[in-house]
PDB file of C-alpha atoms and ligand atoms in Angstrom:
ATOM      1  CA  MET C 235     150.950  64.023 -80.759  1.00 94.00           C
ATOM      2  CA  LEU C 236     150.677  66.943 -78.318  1.00 97.00           C
ATOM      3  CA  LEU C 237     153.890  68.795 -77.633  1.00 97.00           C
ATOM      4  CA  SER C 238     153.126  69.398 -73.867  1.00 97.00           C
ATOM      5  CA  ILE C 239     154.242  72.838 -72.583  1.00 96.00           C
ATOM      6  CA  LYS C 240     153.880  71.443 -68.938  1.00 96.00           C
ATOM      7  CA  GLU C 241     156.369  68.517 -70.137  1.00 97.00           C
ATOM      8  CA  MET C 242     158.585  71.005 -71.797  1.00 97.00           C
ATOM      9  CA  GLU C 243     158.716  72.882 -68.182  1.00 96.00           C
ATOM     10  CA  VAL C 244     160.501  69.945 -66.939  1.00 96.00           C
ATOM     11  CA  ARG C 245     162.569  68.605 -69.849  1.00 97.00           C
ATOM     12  CA  LYS C 246     163.300  68.945 -73.465  1.00 97.00           C
ATOM     13  CA  VAL C 247     160.650  66.913 -75.396  1.00 97.00           C
ATOM     14  CA  ARG C 248     161.797  64.482 -78.029  1.00 98.00           C
ATOM     15  CA  PHE C 249     159.757  62.995 -80.732  1.00 98.00           C
ATOM     16  CA  SER C 250     160.357  60.180 -83.251  1.00 98.00           C
ATOM     17  CA  GLU C 251     156.888  59.148 -84.948  1.00 97.00           C
ATOM     18  CA  THR C 252     155.732  57.413 -88.252  1.00 98.00           C
ATOM     19  CA  TRP C 253     152.140  57.705 -89.862  1.00 98.00           C
ATOM     20  CA  GLN C 254     150.863  55.400 -92.373  1.00 98.00           C
ATOM     21  CA  PRO C 255     150.091  56.644 -95.752  1.00 96.00           C
ATOM     22  CA  SER C 256     146.810  58.640 -95.827  1.00 94.00           C
ATOM     23  CA  GLU C 257     146.940  59.185 -92.106  1.00 97.00           C
ATOM     24  CA  PHE C 258     147.602  62.998 -92.911  1.00 96.00           C
ATOM     25  CA  ASP C 259     144.780  64.478 -95.071  1.00 95.00           C
ATOM     26  CA  PHE C 260     146.170  66.654 -97.676  1.00 94.00           C
ATOM     27  CA  SER C 261     143.046  66.540 -99.868  1.00 92.00           C
ATOM     28  CA  ASP C 262     142.322  70.248 -99.631  1.00 91.00           C
ATOM     29  CA  SER C 263     145.550  70.807-101.593  1.00 91.00           C
ATOM     30  CA  GLY C 264     144.509  68.225-104.139  1.00 91.00           C
ATOM     31  CA  MET C 265     147.194  65.785-102.892  1.00 95.00           C
ATOM     32  CA  THR C 266     147.398  62.519-101.013  1.00 96.00           C
ATOM     33  CA  GLN C 267     150.132  61.180 -98.557  1.00 97.00           C
ATOM     34  CA  SER C 268     151.237  58.095-100.586  1.00 96.00           C
ATOM     35  CA  ALA C 269     154.196  56.876 -98.131  1.00 97.00           C
ATOM     36  CA  PRO C 270     154.742  56.802 -94.684  1.00 98.00           C
ATOM     37  CA  LEU C 271     155.509  60.140 -92.969  1.00 98.00           C
ATOM     38  CA  THR C 272     158.141  60.023 -90.557  1.00 98.00           C
ATOM     39  CA  ALA C 273     159.237  62.988 -88.083  1.00 98.00           C
ATOM     40  CA  GLU C 274     161.928  63.373 -85.517  1.00 98.00           C
ATOM     41  CA  GLY C 275     162.847  66.338 -83.501  1.00 98.00           C
ATOM     42  CA  SER C 276     162.591  68.047 -80.195  1.00 98.00           C
ATOM     43  CA  ALA C 277     160.520  70.762 -78.574  1.00 98.00           C
ATOM     44  CA  GLU C 278     161.959  72.991 -75.687  1.00 98.00           C
ATOM     45  CA  ILE C 279     161.118  76.067 -73.930  1.00 97.00           C
ATOM     46  CA  LEU C 280     164.009  78.597 -74.359  1.00 95.00           C
ATOM     47  CA  PRO C 281     165.482  80.005 -71.122  1.00 93.00           C
ATOM     48  CA  HIS C 282     164.955  83.733 -70.326  1.00 92.00           C
ATOM     49  CA  THR C 283     162.385  84.242 -73.271  1.00 91.00           C
ATOM     50  CA  GLY C 284     159.183  84.435 -71.227  1.00 90.00           C
ATOM     51  CA  GLY C 285     158.060  80.977 -72.436  1.00 93.00           C
ATOM     52  CA  GLU C 286     159.110  81.218 -75.951  1.00 94.00           C
ATOM     53  CA  VAL C 287     159.006  77.512 -77.636  1.00 96.00           C
ATOM     54  CA  ARG C 288     161.428  76.095 -80.153  1.00 96.00           C
ATOM     55  CA  VAL C 289     160.268  73.199 -82.342  1.00 97.00           C
ATOM     56  CA  GLN C 290     163.384  71.719 -84.526  1.00 97.00           C
ATOM     57  CA  GLY C 291     163.106  68.530 -86.675  1.00 98.00           C
ATOM     58  CA  LYS C 292     162.926  66.795 -89.798  1.00 98.00           C
ATOM     59  CA  VAL C 293     160.010  65.467 -91.933  1.00 98.00           C
ATOM     60  CA  ARG C 294     159.942  63.104 -94.734  1.00 98.00           C
ATOM     61  CA  THR C 295     157.115  61.744 -96.913  1.00 98.00           C
ATOM     62  CA  VAL C 296     155.996  61.339-100.565  1.00 97.00           C
ATOM     63  CA  LEU C 297     152.997  63.387-101.792  1.00 96.00           C
ATOM     64  CA  ALA C 298     151.030  62.207-104.827  1.00 96.00           C
ATOM     65  CA  ALA C 299     148.948  64.424-106.990  1.00 95.00           C
ATOM     66  CA  GLU C 300     147.877  65.273-110.648  1.00 95.00           C
ATOM     67  CA  CYS C 301     149.879  67.161-112.982  1.00 95.00           C
ATOM     68  CA  ASP C 302     148.432  70.735-113.210  1.00 94.00           C
ATOM     69  CA  ARG C 303     148.888  70.667-117.063  1.00 95.00           C
ATOM     70  CA  CYS C 304     148.399  66.946-118.220  1.00 96.00           C
ATOM     71  CA  LEU C 305     146.741  65.350-115.160  1.00 94.00           C
ATOM     72  CA  ALA C 306     149.258  62.492-115.134  1.00 94.00           C
ATOM     73  CA  PRO C 307     149.945  61.091-111.626  1.00 94.00           C
ATOM     74  CA  THR C 308     152.845  62.697-110.122  1.00 94.00           C
ATOM     75  CA  THR C 309     154.775  62.206-106.812  1.00 93.00           C
ATOM     76  CA  TYR C 310     156.411  64.732-104.833  1.00 93.00           C
ATOM     77  CA  PRO C 311     159.175  63.636-102.231  1.00 94.00           C
ATOM     78  CA  VAL C 312     159.678  65.584 -99.166  1.00 96.00           C
ATOM     79  CA  ASP C 313     162.590  65.753 -96.970  1.00 97.00           C
ATOM     80  CA  ALA C 314     162.571  68.944 -95.162  1.00 96.00           C
ATOM     81  CA  SER C 315     164.124  70.257 -91.736  1.00 97.00           C
ATOM     82  CA  PHE C 316     162.588  73.003 -89.768  1.00 96.00           C
ATOM     83  CA  ASP C 317     163.417  75.283 -86.814  1.00 96.00           C
ATOM     84  CA  LEU C 318     160.399  77.153 -85.569  1.00 95.00           C
ATOM     85  CA  PHE C 319     159.639  79.652 -82.752  1.00 94.00           C
ATOM     86  CA  TYR C 320     156.256  80.074 -80.931  1.00 95.00           C
ATOM     87  CA  LYS C 321     155.445  82.800 -78.487  1.00 93.00           C
ATOM     88  CA  PRO C 322     152.753  82.151 -75.710  1.00 92.00           C
ATOM     89  CA  ALA C 323     149.333  83.567 -77.038  1.00 88.00           C
ATOM     90  CA  ALA C 324     148.661  84.868 -73.406  1.00 74.00           C
ATOM     91  CA  GLU C 325     151.483  87.304 -74.271  1.00 64.00           C
ATOM     92  CA  LEU C 326     149.461  88.982 -76.969  1.00 61.00           C
ATOM     93  CA  THR C 327     147.827  91.913 -75.232  1.00 58.00           C
ATOM     94  CA  ALA C 328     145.931  94.407 -77.304  1.00 51.00           C
ATOM     95  CA  ALA C 329     148.823  96.952 -77.210  1.00 50.00           C
ATOM     96  CA  GLU C 330     151.299  94.307 -78.323  1.00 57.00           C
ATOM     97  CA  ASP C 331     149.061  93.013 -80.836  1.00 56.00           C
ATOM     98  CA  ASP C 332     148.983  96.526 -82.464  1.00 56.00           C
ATOM     99  CA  LEU C 333     152.874  96.672 -82.140  1.00 55.00           C
ATOM    100  CA  ALA C 334     153.489  93.476 -83.648  1.00 53.00           C
ATOM    101  CA  LEU C 335     151.103  94.460 -86.759  1.00 53.00           C
ATOM    102  CA  ASP C 336     153.221  97.894 -87.037  1.00 51.00           C
ATOM    103  CA  GLU C 337     156.443  96.028 -87.142  1.00 53.00           C
ATOM    104  CA  GLY C 338     155.096  93.617 -89.925  1.00 52.00           C
ATOM    105  CA  GLU C 339     155.848  90.637 -87.649  1.00 51.00           C
ATOM    106  CA  ALA C 340     152.943  88.473 -89.141  1.00 51.00           C
ATOM    107  CA  GLU C 341     155.298  85.466 -89.352  1.00 63.00           C
ATOM    108  CA  ILE C 342     155.530  85.197 -85.460  1.00 75.00           C
ATOM    109  CA  ALA C 343     153.525  82.132 -84.447  1.00 90.00           C
ATOM    110  CA  PHE C 344     151.769  81.654 -81.012  1.00 93.00           C
ATOM    111  CA  TYR C 345     151.031  78.657 -79.029  1.00 94.00           C
ATOM    112  CA  GLU C 346     148.107  78.218 -76.413  1.00 93.00           C
ATOM    113  CA  MET C 347     148.058  75.674 -73.513  1.00 93.00           C
ATOM    114  CA  PRO C 348     148.069  72.874 -73.357  1.00 95.00           C
ATOM    115  CA  GLY C 349     150.546  72.997 -76.088  1.00 96.00           C
ATOM    116  CA  LEU C 350     151.419  72.531 -79.792  1.00 97.00           C
ATOM    117  CA  GLU C 351     149.999  69.759 -82.011  1.00 97.00           C
ATOM    118  CA  LEU C 352     152.907  68.018 -83.672  1.00 97.00           C
ATOM    119  CA  GLU C 353     150.499  66.816 -86.721  1.00 97.00           C
ATOM    120  CA  ASP C 354     149.684  70.554 -87.490  1.00 96.00           C
ATOM    121  CA  ILE C 355     153.291  71.602 -87.593  1.00 97.00           C
ATOM    122  CA  LEU C 356     154.147  68.672 -89.988  1.00 97.00           C
ATOM    123  CA  ARG C 357     151.333  69.165 -92.209  1.00 96.00           C
ATOM    124  CA  GLU C 358     152.154  72.892 -92.867  1.00 95.00           C
ATOM    125  CA  GLN C 359     155.921  72.089 -93.280  1.00 96.00           C
ATOM    126  CA  VAL C 360     155.162  69.386 -95.835  1.00 96.00           C
ATOM    127  CA  LEU C 361     152.985  71.828 -97.797  1.00 94.00           C
ATOM    128  CA  LEU C 362     155.579  74.331 -97.650  1.00 93.00           C
ATOM    129  CA  GLN C 363     157.809  72.162 -99.856  1.00 92.00           C
ATOM    130  CA  ILE C 364     155.257  71.726-102.724  1.00 89.00           C
ATOM    131  CA  PRO C 365     155.487  74.218-105.512  1.00 86.00           C
ATOM    132  CA  MET C 366     152.554  76.195-106.478  1.00 86.00           C
ATOM    133  CA  GLN C 367     152.286  74.733-109.703  1.00 89.00           C
ATOM    134  CA  LYS C 368     152.474  70.947-109.517  1.00 91.00           C
ATOM    135  CA  LEU C 369     153.873  69.776-112.656  1.00 93.00           C
ATOM    136  CA  CYS C 370     154.940  66.116-113.920  1.00 93.00           C
ATOM    137  CA  SER C 371     158.188  67.677-115.319  1.00 92.00           C
ATOM    138  CA  GLU C 372     159.385  71.334-116.132  1.00 91.00           C
ATOM    139  CA  SER C 373     158.784  70.498-119.777  1.00 94.00           C
ATOM    140  CA  CYS C 374     155.341  69.268-119.392  1.00 96.00           C
ATOM    141  CA  LYS C 375     153.480  69.976-122.757  1.00 94.00           C
ATOM    142  CA  GLY C 376     150.110  69.532-121.175  1.00 95.00           C
ATOM    143  CA  ILE C 377     146.637  68.680-122.864  1.00 94.00           C
ATOM    144  CA  CYS C 378     145.897  69.841-126.137  1.00 94.00           C
ATOM    145  CA  ALA C 379     143.117  72.322-126.199  1.00 91.00           C
ATOM    146  CA  VAL C 380     141.712  71.353-129.417  1.00 93.00           C
ATOM    147  CA  CYS C 381     141.329  67.454-129.054  1.00 94.00           C
ATOM    148  CA  GLY C 382     142.333  66.748-125.660  1.00 93.00           C
ATOM    149  CA  ALA C 383     145.146  64.504-126.178  1.00 94.00           C
ATOM    150  CA  ASN C 384     148.043  64.451-123.780  1.00 95.00           C
ATOM    151  CA  ARG C 385     150.650  66.216-125.789  1.00 94.00           C
ATOM    152  CA  ASN C 386     153.561  64.439-123.838  1.00 95.00           C
ATOM    153  CA  GLU C 387     152.530  61.135-125.219  1.00 94.00           C
ATOM    154  CA  VAL C 388     151.088  61.907-128.792  1.00 94.00           C
ATOM    155  CA  GLU C 389     152.120  64.527-131.476  1.00 93.00           C
ATOM    156  CA  CYS C 390     148.092  65.279-132.245  1.00 93.00           C
ATOM    157  CA  GLY C 391     149.363  67.793-134.804  1.00 91.00           C
ATOM    158  CA  CYS C 392     146.303  70.165-134.040  1.00 92.00           C
ATOM    159  CA  GLU C 393     147.029  73.635-134.857  1.00 84.00           C
ATOM    160  CA  VAL C 394     146.677  76.061-132.121  1.00 70.00           C
ATOM    161  CA  HIS C 395     146.942  79.873-132.996  1.00 68.00           C
ATOM    162  CA  PRO C 396     146.926  81.916-129.674  1.00 63.00           C
ATOM    163  CA  GLY C 397     147.254  85.118-132.015  1.00 57.00           C
ATOM    164  CA  ASP C 398     144.423  84.209-134.133  1.00 50.00           C
ATOM    165  CA  ASP C 399     142.919  87.137-136.136  1.00 51.00           C
ATOM    166  CA  ARG C 400     139.275  86.428-135.082  1.00 50.00           C
ATOM    167  CA  TRP C 401     140.348  86.764-131.417  1.00 48.00           C
ATOM    168  CA  ALA C 402     142.318  89.785-131.876  1.00 48.00           C
ATOM    169  CA  GLY C 403     139.218  91.460-133.604  1.00 48.00           C
ATOM    170  CA  LEU C 404     136.944  90.425-130.814  1.00 49.00           C
ATOM    171  CA  SER C 405     139.185  91.863-128.154  1.00 48.00           C
ATOM    172  CA  HIS C 406     139.359  95.126-130.257  1.00 48.00           C
ATOM    173  CA  ILE C 407     135.506  95.195-130.327  1.00 47.00           C
ATOM    174  CA  GLN C 408     135.277  94.707-126.570  1.00 46.00           C
ATOM    175  CA  ILE C 409     137.760  97.558-125.938  1.00 45.00           C
ATOM    176  CA  GLY C 410     135.882  99.853-128.181  1.00 44.00           C
ATOM    177  CA  SER C 411     132.513  99.271-126.531  1.00 44.00           C
ATOM    178  CA  SER C 412     133.897  99.647-123.040  1.00 45.00           C
ATOM    179  CA  THR C 413     135.525 102.775-123.871  1.00 46.00           C
ATOM    180  CA  SER C 414     132.351 104.350-125.608  1.00 46.00           C
ATOM    181  CA  ASN C 415     130.274 103.530-122.330  1.00 47.00           C
ATOM    182  CA  VAL C 416     132.666 106.152-120.390  1.00 44.00           C
TER     183      VAL C 416
HETATM  184 ZN1   ZN K1743     152.238  67.017-116.812  1.00 54.66          ZN
HETATM  185 ZN1   ZN K1744     145.218  67.979-130.531  1.00 54.66          ZN
END
C-alpha cells in the first residue's frame, strides 16, 4: 500500500490492513511470517515543516525461526507501535547533506514522490523487535559440540573442556611463532 503524499496534502491518510502468513518475506533474516500481519495507523504531513511526514501506528504478527543454539523451531510474537518522521528527499541539497552528516543525524529518514511504501515501513519495524540472537529460551543449552545431541532434551554426558591443555599449548605456539616473525 502506497502512503500517497498527494493524498496526505488533502487529508490524513488512515490505514488498517491485514496480510496473510508468508506475504511478508523475512527469509534474508532467517525467519518466516507464521501468522497474519495486521497494521493500523495514520500518515500525515505536519504543518509548517516544509513537508515533513509523520507515520504512526501499530503492527502485530508472529515470526518463526530456528533457535541459534539448538535449531529448535521458535516463534516471536511482535506487537509494536511506531511513530516515525520522514523529510522530503528533495530537501537534501549537497550543503544540507554535509550538515546532516556533521550533526550525526543519520537516523533521519527521507521520502520521495509519490510517497512511502507501508510494507517497507512495517517490515523494518517488525525486524527491529527481533533480538540479534534468536533463542528458544534464555537458558537454551544448545547442541553438544561432541555428539551433536540437543542438550535441552538429553544429558549426553559428553565431557567438554574449553580450557583443554592441548589447546592452551597450541595457542602458545601460535603466539610464539607470530612474535618471532616481527
Ligand atoms: Zn534453543
Ligand atoms: Zn554429547
